[in-house]
Structure formats: structure tokens, C-alpha cells
Amino acid sequence: MGRPRTPLLDRRRIGAAALRLADEKGAFSIPALAKALSVAPSALYHHVAGRDEIISLMREELALTTGDDQDWSQPWDKALEGWARSYLAAFAAHPGAVPLLATAPLAEPFMHAMYEKVAELLLDAGFAANEVMPLITALESFVLGSALDLVAPPVMVSDVARDTAPHLSAVLEQTPADRSRATLAFDLGLRALLTGFRDLLNR
């Protein structure tokens, strides 16, 4: 039997399938990925070296499907807010992949190019070089947590007894009991972070 005209596998297909699997199952394994692609596990190793490289392909697929239309010419705080919001939208679309992507080393050149833009933005704004990566990490950690919050149950704190937790009960009554809770939390948290960044710059 001759070779198929269209290859069964390429790196883009592997990355997309792994991303879908992570969305559906919250994780992926080499056997499960091979099954999803209707190939033997050994076939994957003709294209990737192993799990770490597959996670890298997932990150690349996420970048390719979300694009990069960020305007880096804005004032630093506006540009940083836009980056955080676009980052949230990308991860919120693939919440199952967040734990994998958040803990894998960032070795890809296209990711380095993105962080180069953020580093340049903050350095040009006047932040000290030793502050830049901690600031990026703080913002990124907040975005990743917010992405998970967007797909969490609308009500995370429940069955609170008013007599033993009156203050908590009072604030819960003023908190939306739907998905808008997560959006409100992100908006308030992002505002607080950026305010703290401005205070640090102006100290």
C-alpha cells in the first residue's frame, strides 16, 4: 500500500490534538494522544521527542489560534492591561491546558519574542531591571488563576451560616452568583495590580 497523499501526522496536528485532549480531560498522555490521532504511540516520536515538546506545541497552537494584535505603542499601563486581557481570553478558551502550560519551561523563541516586548515596555517605562520579571510573573500568575476562575462553578463559597460568619454572609449577598463574579474579580484585581505597579514606579 502506498503512502497517503496527506500525511496522517505533523507537528501542528499533534499540538492541536493535545490541546483538545487537555481541554476535555484536564491532562493528556502519549497513548491517549496517539489514540485521538488514530496512530500508534511510536508514530508520535517521528515528530516530537516527548511530552515536553508536545506541551511546547500546545503553547504554539494557542499562540497561532489567538494571534497577536496587541498595541505595544500605548502607555505602559494600557498596553499591559491589553496584554493581560488577551492572555486571559486565550487561556479561558482552553482551561484544561492551563496547569500544563503554566508549569512547563518557556523555551520557545516565539514566547521569548512576546516576553521581550513586555520587558522592553516595562524597562522603557522606568522600572528597574530586577523588578521586571517579578512584575511579569505576578501579572501572569493572576491571569492564569483568573482563567481557572472563569470556568469554576459560579458559586464557590456556599452553605455559609450567618450566625458563625456574619461578615462573610454580608459580602456574599453583594456578590453575583453567576459567571459575572469571575469577570468582576478579574477587573478589580487587574486594577489593583496596575495601581500597585504605578505606585512602585513612582516611589
Short mmCIF file of C-alpha atoms in Angstrom, two decimals:
data_model
loop_
_atom_site.label_atom_id
_atom_site.label_comp_id
_atom_site.label_asym_id
_atom_site.label_seq_id
_atom_site.Cartn_x
_atom_site.Cartn_y
_atom_site.Cartn_z
CA MET A 1 0.00 0.00 0.00
CA GLY A 2 1.40 3.41 -0.98
CA ARG A 3 1.87 6.33 1.36
CA PRO A 4 -1.18 8.57 1.87
CA ARG A 5 -1.14 11.80 -0.13
CA THR A 6 -1.81 13.78 3.06
CA PRO A 7 0.42 12.81 5.99
CA LEU A 8 -1.52 11.49 8.98
CA LEU A 9 0.64 13.50 11.35
CA ASP A 10 2.50 16.76 11.52
CA ARG A 11 3.55 18.92 14.44
CA ARG A 12 0.59 21.30 14.07
CA ARG A 13 -1.90 18.41 14.23
CA ILE A 14 -0.18 16.97 17.29
CA GLY A 15 -0.29 20.30 19.13
CA ALA A 16 -3.96 20.89 18.27
CA ALA A 17 -4.97 17.38 19.31
CA ALA A 18 -3.08 17.63 22.61
CA LEU A 19 -4.77 20.95 23.33
CA ARG A 20 -8.21 19.45 22.65
CA LEU A 21 -7.41 16.46 24.85
CA ALA A 22 -6.28 18.68 27.71
CA ASP A 23 -9.50 20.70 27.38
CA GLU A 24 -11.61 17.55 27.53
CA LYS A 25 -9.71 15.56 30.15
CA GLY A 26 -7.66 18.14 32.03
CA ALA A 27 -4.48 16.31 31.00
CA PHE A 28 -3.06 14.15 28.25
CA SER A 29 -0.87 11.09 27.90
CA ILE A 30 1.10 9.81 24.93
CA PRO A 31 -1.18 6.75 24.50
CA ALA A 32 -4.34 8.88 24.72
CA LEU A 33 -2.95 11.40 22.26
CA ALA A 34 -1.98 8.65 19.82
CA LYS A 35 -5.47 7.18 20.10
CA ALA A 36 -7.06 10.58 19.43
CA LEU A 37 -4.93 10.90 16.31
CA SER A 38 -5.62 7.28 15.24
CA VAL A 39 -1.94 6.36 15.17
CA ALA A 40 0.39 4.15 17.18
CA PRO A 41 2.25 5.90 20.03
CA SER A 42 5.53 5.19 18.26
CA ALA A 43 4.37 7.32 15.32
CA LEU A 44 4.38 10.43 17.52
CA TYR A 45 8.08 10.06 18.15
CA HIS A 46 8.82 10.63 14.48
CA HIS A 47 7.70 14.23 15.07
CA VAL A 48 8.38 15.01 18.74
CA ALA A 49 10.97 14.00 21.31
CA GLY A 50 8.49 13.56 24.13
CA ARG A 51 5.94 15.12 26.45
CA ASP A 52 7.76 18.44 26.96
CA GLU A 53 7.90 19.06 23.24
CA ILE A 54 4.19 18.28 22.90
CA ILE A 55 3.41 20.86 25.58
CA SER A 56 5.52 23.31 23.60
CA LEU A 57 3.42 22.53 20.52
CA MET A 58 0.26 23.13 22.56
CA ARG A 59 1.57 26.55 23.53
CA GLU A 60 2.41 27.28 19.91
CA GLU A 61 -1.07 26.20 18.79
CA LEU A 62 -2.59 28.51 21.38
CA ALA A 63 -0.49 31.40 20.11
CA LEU A 64 -1.35 30.65 16.47
CA THR A 65 -5.09 30.45 17.08
CA THR A 66 -5.31 33.57 19.25
CA GLY A 67 -2.96 35.77 17.24
CA ASP A 68 -1.08 38.84 18.46
CA ASP A 69 -2.85 42.12 17.78
CA GLN A 70 -1.56 43.80 20.92
CA ASP A 71 -0.75 47.51 20.52
CA TRP A 72 2.56 47.98 22.32
CA SER A 73 2.77 51.68 21.40
CA GLN A 74 0.26 52.66 24.11
CA PRO A 75 1.29 53.95 27.54
CA TRP A 76 2.82 51.07 29.50
CA ASP A 77 -0.16 50.53 31.83
CA LYS A 78 -2.69 50.48 28.97
CA ALA A 79 -0.51 48.10 26.95
CA LEU A 80 -0.04 45.84 29.98
CA GLU A 81 -3.79 45.80 30.62
CA GLY A 82 -4.46 44.86 26.99
CA TRP A 83 -1.88 42.07 27.17
CA ALA A 84 -3.41 40.70 30.38
CA ARG A 85 -6.90 40.70 28.88
CA SER A 86 -5.82 38.99 25.66
CA TYR A 87 -3.84 36.46 27.70
CA LEU A 88 -6.92 35.74 29.81
CA ALA A 89 -9.10 35.25 26.73
CA ALA A 90 -6.62 32.78 25.24
CA PHE A 91 -6.32 30.67 28.39
CA ALA A 92 -10.03 30.87 29.23
CA ALA A 93 -10.72 29.20 25.88
CA HIS A 94 -8.53 26.25 26.94
CA PRO A 95 -8.81 25.97 30.73
CA GLY A 96 -7.79 22.32 30.80
CA ALA A 97 -4.40 23.23 29.39
CA VAL A 98 -3.65 25.92 31.97
CA PRO A 99 -1.98 23.63 34.58
CA LEU A 100 0.22 22.09 31.87
CA LEU A 101 1.23 25.33 30.19
CA ALA A 102 1.73 27.20 33.45
CA THR A 103 4.35 24.78 34.76
CA ALA A 104 6.31 23.99 31.59
CA PRO A 105 9.51 25.98 30.89
CA LEU A 106 9.19 28.72 28.27
CA ALA A 107 11.83 27.61 25.78
CA GLU A 108 10.10 28.63 22.54
CA PRO A 109 11.51 31.57 20.52
CA PHE A 110 8.02 32.92 19.81
CA MET A 111 7.35 33.10 23.54
CA HIS A 112 10.69 34.79 24.09
CA ALA A 113 9.67 37.37 21.48
CA MET A 114 6.47 38.13 23.39
CA TYR A 115 8.25 38.49 26.72
CA GLU A 116 10.85 40.67 25.02
CA LYS A 117 8.07 43.13 24.16
CA VAL A 118 6.78 43.16 27.74
CA ALA A 119 10.29 43.55 29.17
CA GLU A 120 11.03 46.43 26.80
CA LEU A 121 7.74 48.07 27.71
CA LEU A 122 8.46 47.97 31.44
CA LEU A 123 12.10 48.99 31.17
CA ASP A 124 11.19 51.95 28.95
CA ALA A 125 8.54 52.93 31.50
CA GLY A 126 11.28 53.24 34.11
CA PHE A 127 11.01 50.03 36.14
CA ALA A 128 14.30 48.65 37.46
CA ALA A 129 15.68 45.61 35.64
CA ASN A 130 15.45 43.46 38.78
CA GLU A 131 11.74 44.32 39.11
CA VAL A 132 10.63 43.39 35.60
CA MET A 133 10.43 39.58 35.81
CA PRO A 134 8.77 39.62 39.26
CA LEU A 135 6.16 42.04 37.87
CA ILE A 136 5.56 39.87 34.80
CA THR A 137 5.30 36.76 36.99
CA ALA A 138 2.84 38.44 39.36
CA LEU A 139 0.62 39.56 36.50
CA GLU A 140 0.83 36.22 34.72
CA SER A 141 0.00 34.28 37.90
CA PHE A 142 -3.07 36.45 38.36
CA VAL A 143 -4.17 35.89 34.75
CA LEU A 144 -3.74 32.11 34.99
CA GLY A 145 -5.73 31.96 38.22
CA SER A 146 -8.43 34.15 36.69
CA ALA A 147 -8.68 31.83 33.69
CA LEU A 148 -9.40 28.91 36.02
CA ASP A 149 -11.90 31.04 37.93
CA LEU A 150 -13.83 31.71 34.72
CA VAL A 151 -14.61 28.01 34.36
CA ALA A 152 -15.15 27.31 38.06
CA PRO A 153 -18.68 26.90 39.46
CA PRO A 154 -20.47 30.28 39.65
CA VAL A 155 -20.75 29.94 43.43
CA MET A 156 -17.52 28.83 45.08
CA VAL A 157 -18.38 29.70 48.72
CA SER A 158 -21.66 28.17 49.78
CA ASP A 159 -23.66 26.97 52.80
CA VAL A 160 -22.34 29.77 54.98
CA ALA A 161 -24.01 30.04 58.37
CA ARG A 162 -24.87 33.68 59.13
CA ASP A 163 -24.60 33.21 62.89
CA THR A 164 -20.98 31.98 62.72
CA ALA A 165 -19.80 34.03 59.71
CA PRO A 166 -21.90 37.22 59.62
CA HIS A 167 -19.35 39.34 57.74
CA LEU A 168 -18.78 36.71 55.08
CA SER A 169 -22.54 36.28 54.69
CA ALA A 170 -22.95 40.04 54.21
CA VAL A 171 -20.37 40.28 51.44
CA LEU A 172 -21.65 37.14 49.72
CA GLU A 173 -25.08 38.76 49.49
CA GLN A 174 -23.47 41.54 47.47
CA THR A 175 -21.53 39.17 45.20
CA PRO A 176 -23.04 38.00 41.89
CA ALA A 177 -23.99 34.32 41.94
CA ASP A 178 -23.24 33.79 38.26
CA ARG A 179 -20.33 33.97 35.81
CA SER A 180 -20.12 37.74 36.16
CA ARG A 181 -18.49 37.09 39.56
CA ALA A 182 -15.29 35.95 37.86
CA THR A 183 -15.29 38.88 35.43
CA LEU A 184 -15.76 41.34 38.28
CA ALA A 185 -12.96 39.71 40.25
CA PHE A 186 -10.61 39.95 37.26
CA ASP A 187 -11.43 43.60 36.59
CA LEU A 188 -10.95 44.61 40.22
CA GLY A 189 -7.81 42.53 40.65
CA LEU A 190 -6.22 43.84 37.46
CA ARG A 191 -6.97 47.42 38.50
CA ALA A 192 -5.37 46.78 41.90
CA LEU A 193 -2.28 45.22 40.35
CA LEU A 194 -1.75 48.06 37.91
CA THR A 195 -2.27 50.60 40.69
CA GLY A 196 0.42 48.83 42.70
CA PHE A 197 2.75 48.83 39.69
CA ARG A 198 2.24 52.58 39.26
CA ASP A 199 2.98 53.17 42.96
CA LEU A 200 6.17 51.14 42.63
CA LEU A 201 7.24 53.19 39.61
CA ASN A 202 6.50 56.48 41.33
CA ARG A 203 8.06 55.66 44.70
#
